[in-house]
Short mmCIF file of C-alpha atoms in Angstrom, two decimals:
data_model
loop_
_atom_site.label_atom_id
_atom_site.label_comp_id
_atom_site.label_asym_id
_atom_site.label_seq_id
_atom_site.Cartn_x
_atom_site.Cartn_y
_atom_site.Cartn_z
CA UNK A 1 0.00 0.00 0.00
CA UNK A 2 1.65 2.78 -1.27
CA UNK A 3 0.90 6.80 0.23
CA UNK A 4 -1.58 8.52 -1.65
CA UNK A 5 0.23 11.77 -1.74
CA UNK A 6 3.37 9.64 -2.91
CA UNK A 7 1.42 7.84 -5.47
CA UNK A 8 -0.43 11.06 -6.48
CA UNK A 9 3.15 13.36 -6.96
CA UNK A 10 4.63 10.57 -8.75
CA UNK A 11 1.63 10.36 -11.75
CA UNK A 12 2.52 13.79 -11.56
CA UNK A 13 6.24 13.47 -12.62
CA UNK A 14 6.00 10.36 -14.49
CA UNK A 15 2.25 10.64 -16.78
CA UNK A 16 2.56 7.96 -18.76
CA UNK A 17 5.27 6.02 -17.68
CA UNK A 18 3.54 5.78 -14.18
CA UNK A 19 1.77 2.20 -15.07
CA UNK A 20 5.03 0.57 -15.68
CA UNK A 21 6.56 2.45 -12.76
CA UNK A 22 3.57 1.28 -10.43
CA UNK A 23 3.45 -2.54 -12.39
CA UNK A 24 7.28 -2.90 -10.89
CA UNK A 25 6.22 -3.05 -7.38
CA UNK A 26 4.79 -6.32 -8.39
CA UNK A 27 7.78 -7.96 -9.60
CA UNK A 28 10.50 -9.37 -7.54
CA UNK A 29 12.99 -7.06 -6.39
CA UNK A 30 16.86 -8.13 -7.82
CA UNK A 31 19.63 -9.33 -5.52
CA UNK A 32 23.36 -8.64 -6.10
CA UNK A 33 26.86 -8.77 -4.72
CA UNK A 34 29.51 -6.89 -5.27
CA UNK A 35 32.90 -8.99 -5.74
CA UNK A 36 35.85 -7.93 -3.90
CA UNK A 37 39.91 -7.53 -5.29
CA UNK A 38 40.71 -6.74 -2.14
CA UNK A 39 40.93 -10.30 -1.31
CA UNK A 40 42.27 -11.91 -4.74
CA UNK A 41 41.62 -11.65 -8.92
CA UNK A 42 38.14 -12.21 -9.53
CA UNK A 43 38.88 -14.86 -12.25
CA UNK A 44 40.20 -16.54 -9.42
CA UNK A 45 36.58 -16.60 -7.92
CA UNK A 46 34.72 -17.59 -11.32
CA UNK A 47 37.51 -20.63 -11.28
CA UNK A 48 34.85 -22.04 -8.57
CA UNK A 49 32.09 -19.62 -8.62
CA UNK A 50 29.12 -21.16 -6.57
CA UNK A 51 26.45 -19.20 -7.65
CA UNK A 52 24.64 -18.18 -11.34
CA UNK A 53 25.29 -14.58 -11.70
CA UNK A 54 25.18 -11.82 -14.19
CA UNK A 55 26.56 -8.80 -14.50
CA UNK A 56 25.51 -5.39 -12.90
CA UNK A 57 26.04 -3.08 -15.68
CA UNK A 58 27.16 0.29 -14.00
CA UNK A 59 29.88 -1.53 -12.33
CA UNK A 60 32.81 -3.43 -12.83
CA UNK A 61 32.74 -6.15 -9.82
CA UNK A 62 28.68 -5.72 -9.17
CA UNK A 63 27.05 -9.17 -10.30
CA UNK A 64 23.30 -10.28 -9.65
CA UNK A 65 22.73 -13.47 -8.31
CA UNK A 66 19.34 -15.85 -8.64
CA UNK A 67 16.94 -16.35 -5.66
CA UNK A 68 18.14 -20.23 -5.48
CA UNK A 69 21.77 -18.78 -4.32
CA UNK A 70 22.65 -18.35 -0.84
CA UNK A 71 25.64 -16.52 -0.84
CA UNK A 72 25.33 -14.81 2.77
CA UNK A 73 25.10 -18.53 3.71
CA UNK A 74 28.37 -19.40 1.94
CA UNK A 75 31.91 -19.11 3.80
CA UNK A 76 32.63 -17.01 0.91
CA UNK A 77 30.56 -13.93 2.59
CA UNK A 78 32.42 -14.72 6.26
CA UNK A 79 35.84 -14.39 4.35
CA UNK A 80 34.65 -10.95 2.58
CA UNK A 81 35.05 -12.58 -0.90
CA UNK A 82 31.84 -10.28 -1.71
CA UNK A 83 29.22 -8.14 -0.02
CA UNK A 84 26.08 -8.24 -0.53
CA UNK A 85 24.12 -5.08 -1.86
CA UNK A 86 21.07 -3.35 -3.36
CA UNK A 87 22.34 -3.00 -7.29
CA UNK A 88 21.54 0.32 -7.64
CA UNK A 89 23.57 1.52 -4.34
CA UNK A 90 26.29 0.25 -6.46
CA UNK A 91 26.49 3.08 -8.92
CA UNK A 92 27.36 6.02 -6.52
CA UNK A 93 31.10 4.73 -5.46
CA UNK A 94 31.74 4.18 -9.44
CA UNK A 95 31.25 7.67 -9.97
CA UNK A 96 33.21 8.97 -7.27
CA UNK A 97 35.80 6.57 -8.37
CA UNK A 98 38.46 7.17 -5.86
CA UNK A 99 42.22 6.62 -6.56
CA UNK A 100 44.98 4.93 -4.57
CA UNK A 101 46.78 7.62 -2.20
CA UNK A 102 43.93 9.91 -2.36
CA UNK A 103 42.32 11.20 0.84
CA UNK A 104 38.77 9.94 0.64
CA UNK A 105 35.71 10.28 3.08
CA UNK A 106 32.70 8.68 3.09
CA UNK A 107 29.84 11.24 5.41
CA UNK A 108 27.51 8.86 5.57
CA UNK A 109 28.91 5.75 5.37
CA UNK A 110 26.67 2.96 7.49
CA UNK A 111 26.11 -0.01 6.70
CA UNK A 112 29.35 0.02 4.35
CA UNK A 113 28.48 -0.96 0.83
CA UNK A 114 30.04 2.30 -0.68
CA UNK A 115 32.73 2.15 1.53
CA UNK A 116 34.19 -1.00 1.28
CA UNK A 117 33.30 -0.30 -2.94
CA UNK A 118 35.82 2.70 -2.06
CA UNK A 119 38.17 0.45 -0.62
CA UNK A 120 38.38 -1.57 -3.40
CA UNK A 121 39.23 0.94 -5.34
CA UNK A 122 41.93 2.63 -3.44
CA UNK A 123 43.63 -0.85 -3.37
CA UNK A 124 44.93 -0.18 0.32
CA UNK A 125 46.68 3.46 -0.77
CA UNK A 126 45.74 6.58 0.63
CA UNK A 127 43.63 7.49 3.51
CA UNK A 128 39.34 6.33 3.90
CA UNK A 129 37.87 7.77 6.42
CA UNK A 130 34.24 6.15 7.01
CA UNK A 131 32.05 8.24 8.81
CA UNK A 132 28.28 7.59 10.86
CA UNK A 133 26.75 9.71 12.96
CA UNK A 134 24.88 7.02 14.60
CA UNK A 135 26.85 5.13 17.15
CA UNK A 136 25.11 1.54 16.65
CA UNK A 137 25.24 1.92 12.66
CA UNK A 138 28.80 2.95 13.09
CA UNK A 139 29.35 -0.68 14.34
CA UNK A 140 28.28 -1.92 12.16
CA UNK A 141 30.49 0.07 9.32
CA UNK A 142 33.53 -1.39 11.03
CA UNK A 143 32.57 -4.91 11.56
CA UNK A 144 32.20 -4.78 7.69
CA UNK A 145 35.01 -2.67 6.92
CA UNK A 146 36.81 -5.54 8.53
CA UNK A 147 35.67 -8.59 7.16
CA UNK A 148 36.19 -7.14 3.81
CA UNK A 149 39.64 -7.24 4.91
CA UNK A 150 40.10 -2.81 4.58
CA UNK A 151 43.70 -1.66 5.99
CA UNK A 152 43.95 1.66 5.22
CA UNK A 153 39.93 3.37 6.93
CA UNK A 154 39.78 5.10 9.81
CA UNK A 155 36.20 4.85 11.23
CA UNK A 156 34.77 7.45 12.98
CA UNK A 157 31.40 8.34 14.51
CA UNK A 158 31.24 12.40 14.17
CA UNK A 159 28.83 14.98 12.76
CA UNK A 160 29.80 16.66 9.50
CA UNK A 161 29.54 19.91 11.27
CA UNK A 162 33.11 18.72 13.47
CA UNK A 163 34.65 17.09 10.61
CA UNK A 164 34.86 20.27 8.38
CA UNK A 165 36.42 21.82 11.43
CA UNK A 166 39.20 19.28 11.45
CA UNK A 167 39.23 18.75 7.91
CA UNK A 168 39.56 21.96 5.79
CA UNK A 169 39.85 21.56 2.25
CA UNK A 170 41.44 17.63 2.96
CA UNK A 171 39.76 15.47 1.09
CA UNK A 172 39.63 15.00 -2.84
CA UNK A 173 36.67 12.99 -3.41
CA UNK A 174 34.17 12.93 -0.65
CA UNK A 175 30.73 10.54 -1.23
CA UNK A 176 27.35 12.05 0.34
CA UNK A 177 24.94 9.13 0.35
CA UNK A 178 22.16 11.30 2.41
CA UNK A 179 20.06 10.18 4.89
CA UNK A 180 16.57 10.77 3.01
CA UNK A 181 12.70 9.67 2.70
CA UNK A 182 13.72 6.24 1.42
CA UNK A 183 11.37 6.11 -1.60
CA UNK A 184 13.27 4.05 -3.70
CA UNK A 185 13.16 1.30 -1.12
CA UNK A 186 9.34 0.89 -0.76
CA UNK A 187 9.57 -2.35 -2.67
CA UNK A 188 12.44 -3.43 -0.69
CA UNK A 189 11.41 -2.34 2.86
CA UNK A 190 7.97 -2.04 3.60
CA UNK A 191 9.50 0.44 6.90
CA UNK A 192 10.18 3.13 4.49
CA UNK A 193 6.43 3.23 3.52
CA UNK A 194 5.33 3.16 6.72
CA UNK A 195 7.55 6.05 7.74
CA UNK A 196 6.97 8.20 4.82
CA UNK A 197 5.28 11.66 4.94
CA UNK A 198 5.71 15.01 3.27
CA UNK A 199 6.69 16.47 6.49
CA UNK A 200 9.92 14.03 6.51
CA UNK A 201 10.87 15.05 3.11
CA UNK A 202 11.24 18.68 3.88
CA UNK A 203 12.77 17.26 7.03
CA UNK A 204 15.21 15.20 5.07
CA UNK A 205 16.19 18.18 2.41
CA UNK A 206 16.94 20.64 5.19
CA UNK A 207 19.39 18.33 6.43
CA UNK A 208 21.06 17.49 3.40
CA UNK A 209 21.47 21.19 2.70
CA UNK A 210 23.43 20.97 5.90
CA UNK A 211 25.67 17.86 5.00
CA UNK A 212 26.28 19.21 1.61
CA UNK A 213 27.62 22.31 2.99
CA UNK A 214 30.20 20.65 5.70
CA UNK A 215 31.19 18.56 2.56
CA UNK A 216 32.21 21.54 0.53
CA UNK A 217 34.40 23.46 3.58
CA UNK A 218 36.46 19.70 3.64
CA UNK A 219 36.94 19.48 -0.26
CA UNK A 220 39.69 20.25 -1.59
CA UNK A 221 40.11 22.62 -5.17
CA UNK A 222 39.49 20.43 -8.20
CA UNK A 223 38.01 17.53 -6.03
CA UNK A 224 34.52 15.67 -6.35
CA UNK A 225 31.56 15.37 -4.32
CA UNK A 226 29.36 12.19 -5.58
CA UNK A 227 25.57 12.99 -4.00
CA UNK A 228 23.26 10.14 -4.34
CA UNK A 229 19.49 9.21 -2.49
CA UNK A 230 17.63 6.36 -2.26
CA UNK A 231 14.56 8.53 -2.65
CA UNK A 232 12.24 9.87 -6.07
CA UNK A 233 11.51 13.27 -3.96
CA UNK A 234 12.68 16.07 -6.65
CA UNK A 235 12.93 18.38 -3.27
CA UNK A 236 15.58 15.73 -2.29
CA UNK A 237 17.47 15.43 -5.65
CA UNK A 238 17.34 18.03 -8.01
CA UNK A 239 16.18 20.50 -5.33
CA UNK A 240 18.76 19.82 -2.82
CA UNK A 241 21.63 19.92 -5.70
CA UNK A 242 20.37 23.59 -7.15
CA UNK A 243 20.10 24.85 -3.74
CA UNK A 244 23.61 24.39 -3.26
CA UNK A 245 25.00 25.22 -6.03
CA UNK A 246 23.27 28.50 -5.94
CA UNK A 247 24.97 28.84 -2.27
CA UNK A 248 28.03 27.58 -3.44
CA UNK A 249 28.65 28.95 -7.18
CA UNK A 250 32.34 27.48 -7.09
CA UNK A 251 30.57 23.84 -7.71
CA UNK A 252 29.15 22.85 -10.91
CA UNK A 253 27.57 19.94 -12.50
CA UNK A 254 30.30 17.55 -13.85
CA UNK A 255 28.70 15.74 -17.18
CA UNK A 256 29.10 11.88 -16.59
CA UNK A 257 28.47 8.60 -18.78
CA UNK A 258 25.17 7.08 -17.86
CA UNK A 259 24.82 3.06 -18.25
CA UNK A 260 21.69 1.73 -20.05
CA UNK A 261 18.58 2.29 -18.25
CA UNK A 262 19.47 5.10 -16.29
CA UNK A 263 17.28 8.25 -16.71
CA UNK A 264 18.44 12.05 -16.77
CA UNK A 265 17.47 14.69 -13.57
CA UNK A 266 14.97 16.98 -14.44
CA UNK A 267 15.04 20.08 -14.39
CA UNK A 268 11.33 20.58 -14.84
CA UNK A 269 10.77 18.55 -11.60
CA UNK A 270 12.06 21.44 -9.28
CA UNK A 271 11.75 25.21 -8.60
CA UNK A 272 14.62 27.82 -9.51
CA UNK A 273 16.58 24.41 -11.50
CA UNK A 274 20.24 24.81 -11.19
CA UNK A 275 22.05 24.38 -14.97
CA UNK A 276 23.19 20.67 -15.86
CA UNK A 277 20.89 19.04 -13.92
CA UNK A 278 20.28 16.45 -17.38
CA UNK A 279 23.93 15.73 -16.73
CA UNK A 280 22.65 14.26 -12.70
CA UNK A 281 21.29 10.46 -12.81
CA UNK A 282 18.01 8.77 -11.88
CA UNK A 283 17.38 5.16 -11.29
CA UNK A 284 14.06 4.40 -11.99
CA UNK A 285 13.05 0.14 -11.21
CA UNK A 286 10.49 0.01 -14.47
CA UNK A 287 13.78 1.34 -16.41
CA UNK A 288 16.29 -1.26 -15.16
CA UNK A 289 17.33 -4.26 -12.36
CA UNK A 290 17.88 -2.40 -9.04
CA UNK A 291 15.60 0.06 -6.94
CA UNK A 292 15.40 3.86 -7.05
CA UNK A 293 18.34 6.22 -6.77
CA UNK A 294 19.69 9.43 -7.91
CA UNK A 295 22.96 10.76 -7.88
CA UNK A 296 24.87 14.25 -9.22
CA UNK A 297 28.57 14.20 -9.26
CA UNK A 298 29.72 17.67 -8.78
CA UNK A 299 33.06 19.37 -9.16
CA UNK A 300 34.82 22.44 -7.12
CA UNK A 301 36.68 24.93 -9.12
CA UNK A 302 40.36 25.66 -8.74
CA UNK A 303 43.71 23.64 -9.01
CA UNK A 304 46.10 22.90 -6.25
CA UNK A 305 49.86 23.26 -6.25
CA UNK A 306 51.57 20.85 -7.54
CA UNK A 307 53.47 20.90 -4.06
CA UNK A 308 50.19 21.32 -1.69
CA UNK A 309 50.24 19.01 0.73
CA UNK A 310 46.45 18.32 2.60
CA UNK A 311 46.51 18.07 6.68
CA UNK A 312 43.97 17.63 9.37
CA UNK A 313 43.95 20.83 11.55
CA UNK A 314 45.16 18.25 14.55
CA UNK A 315 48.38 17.42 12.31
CA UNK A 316 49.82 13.86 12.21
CA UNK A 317 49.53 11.05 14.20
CA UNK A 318 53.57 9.96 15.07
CA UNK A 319 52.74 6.27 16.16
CA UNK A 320 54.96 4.70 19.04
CA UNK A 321 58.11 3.23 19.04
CA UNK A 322 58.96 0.06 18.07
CA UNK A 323 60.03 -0.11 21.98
CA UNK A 324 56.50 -0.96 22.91
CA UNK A 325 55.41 -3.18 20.51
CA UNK A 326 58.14 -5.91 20.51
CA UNK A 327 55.72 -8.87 21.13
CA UNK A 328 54.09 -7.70 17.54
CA UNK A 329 57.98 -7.58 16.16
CA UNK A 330 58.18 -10.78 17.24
CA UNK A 331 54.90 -12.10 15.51
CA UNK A 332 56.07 -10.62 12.45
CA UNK A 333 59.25 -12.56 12.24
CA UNK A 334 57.39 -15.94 13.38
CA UNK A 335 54.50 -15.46 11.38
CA UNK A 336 54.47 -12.66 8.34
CA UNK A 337 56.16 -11.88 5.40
CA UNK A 338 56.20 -9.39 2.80
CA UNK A 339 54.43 -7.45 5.53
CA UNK A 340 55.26 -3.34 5.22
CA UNK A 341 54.62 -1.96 8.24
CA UNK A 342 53.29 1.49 8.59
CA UNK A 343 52.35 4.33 11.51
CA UNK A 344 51.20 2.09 14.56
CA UNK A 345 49.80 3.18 17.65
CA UNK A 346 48.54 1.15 20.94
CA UNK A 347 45.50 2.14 22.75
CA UNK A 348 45.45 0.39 26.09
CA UNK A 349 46.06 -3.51 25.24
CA UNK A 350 45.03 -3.07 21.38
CA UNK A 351 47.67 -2.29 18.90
CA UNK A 352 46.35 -0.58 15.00
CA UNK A 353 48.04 0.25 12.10
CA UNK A 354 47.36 3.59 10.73
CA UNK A 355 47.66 4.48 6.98
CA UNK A 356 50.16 6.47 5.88
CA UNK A 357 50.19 10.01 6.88
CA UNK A 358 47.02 9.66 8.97
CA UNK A 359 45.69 12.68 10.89
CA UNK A 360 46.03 12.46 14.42
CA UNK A 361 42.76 11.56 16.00
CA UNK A 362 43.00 13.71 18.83
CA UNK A 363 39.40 15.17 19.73
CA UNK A 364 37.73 12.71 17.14
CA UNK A 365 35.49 10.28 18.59
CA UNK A 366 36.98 6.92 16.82
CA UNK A 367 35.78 3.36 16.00
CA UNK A 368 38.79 1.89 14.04
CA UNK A 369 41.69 3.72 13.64
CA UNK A 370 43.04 2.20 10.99
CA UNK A 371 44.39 -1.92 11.00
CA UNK A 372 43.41 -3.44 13.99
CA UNK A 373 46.57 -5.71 14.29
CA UNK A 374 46.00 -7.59 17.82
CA UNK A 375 46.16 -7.75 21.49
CA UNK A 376 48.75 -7.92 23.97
CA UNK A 377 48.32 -10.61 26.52
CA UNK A 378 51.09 -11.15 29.24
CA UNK A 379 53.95 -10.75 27.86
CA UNK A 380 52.79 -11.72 24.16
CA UNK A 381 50.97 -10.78 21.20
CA UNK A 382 47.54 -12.54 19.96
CA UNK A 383 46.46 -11.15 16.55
CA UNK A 384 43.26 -9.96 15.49
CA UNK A 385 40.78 -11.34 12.85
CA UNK A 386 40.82 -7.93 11.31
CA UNK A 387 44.77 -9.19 10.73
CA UNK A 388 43.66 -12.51 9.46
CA UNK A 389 41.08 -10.83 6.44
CA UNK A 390 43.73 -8.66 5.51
CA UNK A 391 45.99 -10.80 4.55
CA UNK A 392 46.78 -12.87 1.47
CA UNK A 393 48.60 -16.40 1.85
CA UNK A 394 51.68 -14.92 0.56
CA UNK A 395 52.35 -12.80 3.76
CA UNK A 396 52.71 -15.70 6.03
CA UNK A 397 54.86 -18.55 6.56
CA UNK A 398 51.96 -20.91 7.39
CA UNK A 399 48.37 -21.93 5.91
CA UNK A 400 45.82 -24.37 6.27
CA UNK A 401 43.58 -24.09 2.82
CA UNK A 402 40.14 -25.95 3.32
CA UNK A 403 37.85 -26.41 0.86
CA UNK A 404 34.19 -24.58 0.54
CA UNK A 405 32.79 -28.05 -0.56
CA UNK A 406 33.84 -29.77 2.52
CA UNK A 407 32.96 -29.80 5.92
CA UNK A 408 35.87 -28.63 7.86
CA UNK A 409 35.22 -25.23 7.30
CA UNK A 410 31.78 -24.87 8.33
CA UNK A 411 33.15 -26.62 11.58
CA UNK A 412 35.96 -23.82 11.76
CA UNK A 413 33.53 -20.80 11.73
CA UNK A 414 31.40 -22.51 14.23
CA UNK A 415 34.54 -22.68 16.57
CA UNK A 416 35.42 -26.12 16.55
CA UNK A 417 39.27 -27.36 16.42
CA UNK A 418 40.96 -29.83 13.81
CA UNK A 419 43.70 -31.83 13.11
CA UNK A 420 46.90 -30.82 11.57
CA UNK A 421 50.26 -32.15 10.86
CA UNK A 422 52.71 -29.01 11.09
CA UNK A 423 55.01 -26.75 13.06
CA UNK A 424 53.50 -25.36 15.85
CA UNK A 425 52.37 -21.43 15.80
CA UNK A 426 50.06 -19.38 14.43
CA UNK A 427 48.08 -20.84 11.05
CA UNK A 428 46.32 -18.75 8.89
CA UNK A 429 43.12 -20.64 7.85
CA UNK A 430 41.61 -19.67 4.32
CA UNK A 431 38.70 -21.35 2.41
CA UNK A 432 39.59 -21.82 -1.33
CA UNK A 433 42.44 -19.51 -1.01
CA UNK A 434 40.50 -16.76 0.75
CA UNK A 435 41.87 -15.48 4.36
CA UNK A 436 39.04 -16.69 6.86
CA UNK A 437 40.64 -16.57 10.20
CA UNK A 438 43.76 -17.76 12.64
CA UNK A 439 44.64 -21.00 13.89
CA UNK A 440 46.93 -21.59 16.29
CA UNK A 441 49.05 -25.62 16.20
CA UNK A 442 50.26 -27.78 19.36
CA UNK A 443 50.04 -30.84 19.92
CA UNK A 444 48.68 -31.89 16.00
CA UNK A 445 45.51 -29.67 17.01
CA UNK A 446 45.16 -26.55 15.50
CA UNK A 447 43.02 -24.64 17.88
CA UNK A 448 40.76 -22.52 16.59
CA UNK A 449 40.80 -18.37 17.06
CA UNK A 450 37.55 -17.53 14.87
CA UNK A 451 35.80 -14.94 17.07
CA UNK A 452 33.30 -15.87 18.90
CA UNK A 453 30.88 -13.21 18.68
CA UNK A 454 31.14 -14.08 14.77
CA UNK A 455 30.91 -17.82 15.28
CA UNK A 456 27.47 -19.29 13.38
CA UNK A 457 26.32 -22.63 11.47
CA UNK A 458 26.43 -23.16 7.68
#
């Protein structure tokens, strides 16, 4: 059951598409996941892909998958092979496409789809910083920034109003996926419908307007701002994107390729239209496979030095010295290789890895300062699954490989232990080549470290 004033604005802005935008609430909704290089070459994955999938066609690693597969069942999804996610949220990240050693925030970045997609493509270079304002949805943003094995986010749970004061003209892409009205997921999420009014999408627009603005005092000159909704609400998408570009005349509309099916923004949809809004995106479910979206990529004016060099207003974070992590040193040269190590610092027992150059996080309030690396415990080190999923096979001395076809796995995530014939030490325990988790040998048991908060049956 749809809202009438919904249903009525929307004959309004569609006339006769509105029967074929109405007749999609009837069909299924499509399921995707987005593959992740991160953890290996995807033609490694389609060497023993377990499900039937297609391709998403607005990005490169997005693939839908049939309602037979079960891939959040599959130890794939525990090792962060993939994540699972709405198609159409796929499409924001590939416009902002971020570049390795670029400074990179994501506002609004709960539960993580975009940010892990921005991840990917920063290959581990540069600096993420994965922001939500909402402390239990910010837990969520760095339990999956971790199991898709991320090194080089910082996750933190701040406003945008004391970011921009930290971060003046830092960043040079920055994604904006606003809280709004949720439109585009009435098919999806039958919450959003009952939630909906008129009232909550001025509410909504007012507070993007403020977003938007702390987004442009942290951009740097020449940098991009990707904006995107999961809402049809012109006063949300067109509207909020001419409002600020007629408070912040330095931005324009950047013109961008659209993929099949997508739709242009209207500028008939919205009062006092901003130019170039045909160059901003719709997603529109009677036009393609995914749910309703809209994004605008905009672009600031100006060029940088060639010798500018970006800093939080708190400086640098220094790290420790090597002094008091020796336990870790000693991990390393038991367990790692080809393992570059970077700024670390030690809060209480807990010992991170930062990325390079990373602000110092005084006065921020912080989930996950970077690489959670492990725990000291009496005189030695324990590593961390975070560790374990951000590592490849090549960067340690020993591995136990099991196979997704076989049992033993599905016995490791639920916790239990297993034979081995080995050295004793620490093991890292993949599935099909994929980092899963840490064993640990004695004895011809290889005692098992999966978390056990994470633990679960296959």
């Amino acid at each position: 059951m749809l809202p009438e004033e919904f249903t009525e604005r929307m004959k309004q802005m569609l006339q006769s598409e509105y029967e074929d935008f109405v007749a999609s609430y009837d069909s299924e909704k499509y399921q995707a996941l987005r593959l992740n290089p991160l953890k290996g070459q995807t033609g490694e994955f389609f060497a023993q892909n377990p499900f039937t999938l297609t391709p998403v066609p607005w990005t490169e690693y997005g693939y839908y998958y049939t309602k037979e597969d079960r891939p959040g069942k599959h130890p794939y999804h525990d090792a962060g092979v993939y994540y699972i996610q709405e198609p159409s949220a796929m499409a924001p990240a590939e416009y902002l496409a971020a570049k390795p050693g670029e400074h990179v925030l994501d506002l609004c970045a709960a539960p993580g789809g975009k940010s892990t997609q921005i991840a990917a493509q920063m290959q581990g270079g540069g600096i993420l910083i994965s922001n939500e304002i909402h402390p239990a949805r910010a837990k969520i943003l760095s339990e999956n920034m971790e199991r898709m094995g991320v090194k080089n986010a910082i996750v933190t749970n701040e406003t945008p109003e004391h970011l921009s004061e930290v971060f003046p003209e830092y960043f040079d892409r920055i994604m904006v996926d606003a809280p709004c009205s949720g439109e585009g997921m009435f098919r999806k999420n039958e919450d959003a419908v009952s939630e909906w009014s008129l009232e909550n999408v001025a509410v909504c627009a007012k507070r993007q307007d403020g977003i938007l603005d702390c987004a442009a005092e942290m951009l740097k000159a020449g940098g991009r701002i990707v904006y995107s909704t999961c809402t049809f609400a012109p006063e949300e998408n067109e509207g909020t994107i001419s409002r600020f570009l007629k408070r912040h005349p330095e931005f324009a509309i950047e013109p961008v390729k659209k993929a099949d099916g997508m739709s242009e923004g209207r500028a008939d949809w919205t009062e006092e239209p901003a130019d170039g809004l045909e160059h901003t995106i719709r997603l529109f479910p009677h036009h393609l496979h995914g749910e309703g979206h809209y994004l605008a990529v905009l672009k600031k004016s100006g060029d940088l030095d060639t010798d500018f060099r970006a800093g939080a207003r708190t400086g640098y974070e220094k790290g420790i010295d090597p002094k008091e992590y020796k336990e870790f040193t000693a991990f390393c040269e038991e367990t790692l290789r080809n393992w570059e190590k970077r700024t670390i610092i030690r809060f209480g027992e807990q010992l991170y890895e930062l990325p390079e150059d990373a602000p110092a996080l005084k006065g921020l309030k912080v989930l996950r300062p970077g690489l959670h690396l492990g725990t000291f415990k009496k005189n030695r080190f324990e590593p961390s699954h975070a560790l374990a999923l951000a590592l490849c096979p090549e960067n340690v001395y020993h591995t136990v490989n099991l196979s997704s076809k076989e049992k033993t796995i599905a016995d490791y995530i639920n916790g239990q232990t297993f034979s081995h014939d080995g050295d004793k030490g620490w093991y890292l325990i993949t599935v099909d080549g994929y980092s899963t988790g840490w064993g640990k040998l004695a004895g011809g048991t290889m005692k098992n470290h999966y978390p056990k908060g994470l633990r679960h049956m296959i």
